[in-house]
Amino acid sequence: DAGVIQSPRHEVTEMGQEVTLRCKLISGHNSLFWYRQTMMRGLELLIYFNNNVPIDDSGMPEDRFSAKMPNASFSTLKIQPSEPRDSAVYFCASSANLQGTETQYFGPGTRLLVL
Amino acid sequence: ILNVEQSPQSLHVQEGDSTNFTCSFPSSNFYALHWYRWETAKSPEALFVMTLNGDEKKKGRISATLNTKEGYSYLYIKGSQPEDSATYLCAFREGSNYKLTFGKGTLLTVNP
C-alpha cells in the first residue's frame, strides 16, 4: 500500500512567490493533518480536516496560509505571498478517523526554502 | 497552549547500553499519549499509543510506560543498537479536541 504522498519533496522559491504543497492521503483515511517543522518550535499542527471539512485551523500562522481539501484523497497547502520565515519542512499526515488512539501516518515532507 | 516536554534533548550512548527518556504532559483532561520514532531524512513513524494510567507497551527492545496522574511517560530501549539512532517524539492528546501536541523530541545517537 502506498503511504501518504507529498509533492514536491523540495521547493526553493523567492520571497513574494506563491507556493503550493500537495498531499495525497492513504486510501480509506478520512482525516488529514498539516504540520510545520522548525528547529525553534518543533512539529506544529497548522490545520486538520475530517471528511474534507476543515475542523481546526487555529494553527495557521496568518492569512497568507490557506489549505483546501477538494476531494477525499487530496489536499493542498498554499502560501501566498511566501516569506523567508516560512522556510521549514511541511508534513502532512493522515489517519483513519479522528479517534485519539488512531495513528497518524506521516508523509515524507516538503522542505521549503524561501529566499 | 499545552506544554509537552521531553528530556533529555539529546543523548549519546554506546551500542549495547540500555537507555530511557521522559515525556511530561498535562495531567488533567488526558485522552492519549503517542510515541513516534523519527529517523533523519525520513518521516515520523508510530511506535505506541497509550491511553490508560499504568499502561505498558512493548515492541521488540523498546517499551513505554504511562502515568497519567502525574503526567509522564517513559520510553526505554534495551541493548541499544546503531539503528535505534533517531529522534523519539511524544505527542499528547487532551480529551476536548482531536489535536496531537508534540514535544520537541529526544535525539538518540547510538555509537557502535
CSV table of C-alpha atoms in Angstrom, one decimal:
chain,number,residue,atom,x,y,z
A,1,ASP,CA,0.0,0.0,0.0
A,2,ALA,CA,1.2,3.5,-0.8
A,3,GLY,CA,1.7,5.7,2.2
A,4,VAL,CA,1.0,9.4,2.4
A,5,ILE,CA,2.4,11.1,-0.7
A,6,GLN,CA,3.7,14.6,-0.7
A,7,SER,CA,5.0,16.8,-3.5
A,8,PRO,CA,7.2,18.5,-4.2
A,9,ARG,CA,9.9,17.0,-1.9
A,10,HIS,CA,11.9,20.2,-2.1
A,11,GLU,CA,11.0,23.7,-3.1
A,12,VAL,CA,13.2,26.7,-3.4
A,13,THR,CA,11.4,30.0,-4.2
A,14,GLU,CA,11.9,33.7,-3.9
A,15,MET,CA,10.1,35.9,-1.4
A,16,GLY,CA,6.7,37.0,-2.6
A,17,GLN,CA,6.1,34.0,-4.8
A,18,GLU,CA,3.1,31.6,-4.3
A,19,VAL,CA,4.0,28.2,-3.1
A,20,THR,CA,1.6,25.2,-3.3
A,21,LEU,CA,2.3,22.0,-1.4
A,22,ARG,CA,0.4,18.8,-2.2
A,23,CYS,CA,-0.7,15.8,-0.2
A,24,LYS,CA,-2.4,12.5,-1.1
A,25,LEU,CA,-3.9,10.6,1.8
A,26,ILE,CA,-3.7,6.9,2.4
A,27,SER,CA,-6.7,5.3,0.7
A,28,GLY,CA,-9.6,4.9,3.1
A,29,HIS,CA,-8.4,7.5,5.5
A,30,ASN,CA,-10.8,10.3,6.5
A,31,SER,CA,-8.6,12.7,8.4
A,32,LEU,CA,-5.8,14.9,7.2
A,33,PHE,CA,-3.3,17.0,9.2
A,34,TRP,CA,-0.8,19.6,8.0
A,35,TYR,CA,2.2,20.2,10.2
A,36,ARG,CA,5.2,22.5,10.1
A,37,GLN,CA,8.6,21.5,11.5
A,38,THR,CA,11.2,24.1,12.5
A,39,MET,CA,14.2,24.0,14.8
A,40,MET,CA,12.7,26.6,17.1
A,41,ARG,CA,9.2,25.4,17.5
A,42,GLY,CA,9.4,21.7,16.7
A,43,LEU,CA,6.4,20.0,15.0
A,44,GLU,CA,3.4,22.3,15.0
A,45,LEU,CA,-0.1,21.5,13.8
A,46,LEU,CA,-1.3,24.0,11.3
A,47,ILE,CA,-4.8,22.7,10.3
A,48,TYR,CA,-6.7,19.4,10.2
A,49,PHE,CA,-9.6,18.1,8.2
A,50,ASN,CA,-12.2,15.4,8.7
A,51,ASN,CA,-14.2,14.1,5.8
A,52,ASN,CA,-12.9,17.0,3.6
A,53,VAL,CA,-14.1,19.6,6.2
A,54,PRO,CA,-11.6,21.8,8.0
A,55,ILE,CA,-12.1,21.2,11.7
A,56,ASP,CA,-9.5,23.5,13.3
A,57,ASP,CA,-7.3,26.0,11.5
A,58,SER,CA,-6.1,27.8,14.7
A,59,GLY,CA,-2.5,26.8,14.0
A,60,MET,CA,-2.4,28.5,10.6
A,61,PRO,CA,0.1,31.3,11.1
A,62,GLU,CA,-1.6,34.1,9.2
A,63,ASP,CA,-3.8,34.9,6.2
A,64,ARG,CA,-1.0,34.1,3.8
A,65,PHE,CA,-1.6,30.4,4.5
A,66,SER,CA,-4.6,28.5,3.2
A,67,ALA,CA,-5.4,24.9,2.9
A,68,LYS,CA,-8.1,23.0,0.9
A,69,MET,CA,-9.3,19.5,0.5
A,70,PRO,CA,-11.1,19.4,-2.9
A,71,ASN,CA,-11.8,15.7,-2.6
A,72,ALA,CA,-11.5,12.9,-0.1
A,73,SER,CA,-8.0,11.9,-1.0
A,74,PHE,CA,-6.1,15.1,-1.8
A,75,SER,CA,-5.2,18.3,-0.1
A,76,THR,CA,-3.2,21.5,-0.8
A,77,LEU,CA,-1.4,24.0,1.4
A,78,LYS,CA,-0.8,27.3,-0.2
A,79,ILE,CA,1.4,30.2,0.9
A,80,GLN,CA,0.8,33.5,-0.9
A,81,PRO,CA,3.0,35.5,-0.7
A,82,SER,CA,5.8,33.5,0.7
A,83,GLU,CA,8.3,35.0,3.1
A,84,PRO,CA,11.8,33.8,4.3
A,85,ARG,CA,10.4,32.9,7.8
A,86,ASP,CA,8.1,30.3,6.1
A,87,SER,CA,11.2,28.2,5.4
A,88,ALA,CA,10.6,24.9,7.1
A,89,VAL,CA,9.7,21.2,6.5
A,90,TYR,CA,5.9,20.8,5.9
A,91,PHE,CA,4.5,17.4,6.7
A,92,CYS,CA,1.0,16.1,6.1
A,93,ALA,CA,-0.3,13.1,7.9
A,94,SER,CA,-3.5,11.1,7.6
A,95,SER,CA,-5.4,8.8,9.9
A,96,ALA,CA,-8.4,6.6,9.5
A,97,ASN,CA,-10.5,8.9,11.6
A,98,LEU,CA,-10.3,11.4,14.5
A,99,GLN,CA,-10.3,9.0,17.4
A,100,GLY,CA,-7.4,9.9,19.7
A,101,THR,CA,-6.0,6.4,19.6
A,102,GLU,CA,-5.7,6.4,15.8
A,103,THR,CA,-2.2,6.5,14.5
A,104,GLN,CA,-1.3,9.4,12.2
A,105,TYR,CA,0.8,8.3,9.2
A,106,PHE,CA,3.2,10.9,8.0
A,107,GLY,CA,4.3,11.7,4.5
A,108,PRO,CA,7.9,12.3,3.6
A,109,GLY,CA,7.6,16.1,4.0
A,110,THR,CA,8.3,19.0,1.7
A,111,ARG,CA,11.4,21.0,2.5
A,112,LEU,CA,10.7,24.7,1.7
A,113,LEU,CA,13.3,27.4,1.4
A,114,VAL,CA,12.1,30.9,0.7
A,115,LEU,CA,15.0,33.2,-0.3
B,1,ILE,CA,-1.1,26.3,24.9
B,2,LEU,CA,-0.4,22.7,26.1
B,3,ASN,CA,3.1,22.1,27.5
B,4,VAL,CA,4.6,18.8,26.3
B,5,GLU,CA,8.3,18.5,27.4
B,6,GLN,CA,10.8,15.8,26.6
B,7,SER,CA,14.1,15.2,28.3
B,8,PRO,CA,16.9,15.0,27.6
B,9,GLN,CA,17.1,16.9,24.4
B,10,SER,CA,19.8,14.6,23.1
B,11,LEU,CA,21.5,11.5,24.3
B,12,HIS,CA,24.7,9.6,23.2
B,13,VAL,CA,25.0,6.0,24.3
B,14,GLN,CA,27.3,3.1,23.3
B,15,GLU,CA,26.0,0.1,21.5
B,16,GLY,CA,24.6,-2.4,24.0
B,17,ASP,CA,23.7,0.2,26.6
B,18,SER,CA,20.1,0.5,27.8
B,19,THR,CA,18.6,3.9,27.9
B,20,ASN,CA,15.4,5.8,28.8
B,21,PHE,CA,13.9,9.2,28.3
B,22,THR,CA,10.9,11.1,29.5
B,23,CYS,CA,7.9,12.8,28.2
B,24,SER,CA,5.9,15.1,30.5
B,25,PHE,CA,2.4,16.4,29.7
B,26,PRO,CA,-0.6,18.0,31.4
B,27,SER,CA,-2.1,15.6,34.0
B,28,SER,CA,-5.6,17.0,33.5
B,29,ASN,CA,-8.1,16.0,30.8
B,30,PHE,CA,-5.8,13.3,29.4
B,31,TYR,CA,-7.0,11.2,26.5
B,32,ALA,CA,-4.0,9.6,24.8
B,33,LEU,CA,-0.2,9.7,24.6
B,34,HIS,CA,1.6,8.7,21.3
B,35,TRP,CA,5.2,7.8,20.8
B,36,TYR,CA,6.8,8.3,17.4
B,37,ARG,CA,10.3,7.4,16.1
B,38,TRP,CA,11.8,9.8,13.5
B,39,GLU,CA,14.9,8.8,11.6
B,40,THR,CA,16.9,11.5,9.8
B,41,ALA,CA,15.6,12.3,6.3
B,42,LYS,CA,12.5,10.1,6.9
B,43,SER,CA,9.1,10.8,8.3
B,44,PRO,CA,7.9,10.1,11.9
B,45,GLU,CA,6.7,6.5,12.4
B,46,ALA,CA,4.3,5.5,15.1
B,47,LEU,CA,5.6,3.3,18.0
B,48,PHE,CA,2.9,3.2,20.6
B,49,VAL,CA,-0.5,4.7,21.6
B,50,MET,CA,-1.2,4.7,25.3
B,51,THR,CA,-4.4,5.6,27.0
B,52,LEU,CA,-4.7,4.1,30.4
B,53,ASN,CA,-2.8,5.0,33.6
B,54,GLY,CA,-0.3,2.3,34.2
B,55,ASP,CA,-0.2,1.1,30.6
B,56,GLU,CA,2.9,-0.6,29.5
B,57,LYS,CA,3.6,-1.3,25.8
B,58,LYS,CA,6.5,-3.2,24.2
B,59,LYS,CA,7.8,-3.6,20.7
B,60,GLY,CA,11.0,-5.6,20.5
B,61,ARG,CA,13.6,-3.9,22.6
B,62,ILE,CA,11.6,-0.7,23.0
B,63,SER,CA,9.0,-0.3,25.7
B,64,ALA,CA,7.0,2.5,27.2
B,65,THR,CA,5.1,3.2,30.4
B,66,LEU,CA,2.4,5.8,31.2
B,67,ASN,CA,1.5,7.7,34.4
B,68,THR,CA,-1.5,9.9,33.7
B,69,LYS,CA,-1.9,11.0,37.3
B,70,GLU,CA,1.5,12.7,37.4
B,71,GLY,CA,1.7,13.4,33.7
B,72,TYR,CA,4.7,11.5,32.4
B,73,SER,CA,5.7,8.6,30.1
B,74,TYR,CA,9.0,6.8,29.9
B,75,LEU,CA,10.4,5.2,26.8
B,76,TYR,CA,13.0,2.5,27.4
B,77,ILE,CA,15.4,1.0,24.9
B,78,LYS,CA,17.2,-2.2,26.0
B,79,GLY,CA,20.5,-3.0,24.4
B,80,SER,CA,20.7,0.0,22.1
B,81,GLN,CA,21.8,-0.7,18.5
B,82,PRO,CA,23.1,1.9,16.0
B,83,GLU,CA,19.9,1.5,14.0
B,84,ASP,CA,18.0,2.8,17.1
B,85,SER,CA,19.6,6.2,16.4
B,86,ALA,CA,16.7,8.6,15.8
B,87,THR,CA,14.6,11.3,17.3
B,88,TYR,CA,11.9,10.0,19.6
B,89,LEU,CA,8.8,12.2,19.8
B,90,CYS,CA,5.9,12.0,22.1
B,91,ALA,CA,2.5,13.6,21.4
B,92,PHE,CA,-0.3,14.3,23.8
B,93,ARG,CA,-4.0,14.4,23.1
B,94,GLU,CA,-6.3,16.0,25.6
B,95,GLY,CA,-9.9,15.0,25.8
B,96,SER,CA,-11.5,18.1,24.4
B,97,ASN,CA,-10.1,18.1,20.9
B,98,TYR,CA,-8.5,15.9,18.3
B,99,LYS,CA,-5.1,17.7,18.1
B,100,LEU,CA,-1.9,16.0,18.9
B,101,THR,CA,0.6,18.3,20.6
B,102,PHE,CA,4.1,17.1,20.0
B,103,GLY,CA,7.1,17.5,22.2
B,104,LYS,CA,10.4,18.6,20.6
B,105,GLY,CA,11.8,15.1,20.9
B,106,THR,CA,14.9,13.3,22.3
B,107,LEU,CA,17.7,12.8,19.7
B,108,LEU,CA,19.3,9.5,20.4
B,109,THR,CA,22.7,8.6,18.9
B,110,VAL,CA,24.0,5.1,19.4
B,111,ASN,CA,27.7,4.7,18.8
B,112,PRO,CA,29.0,1.4,17.5
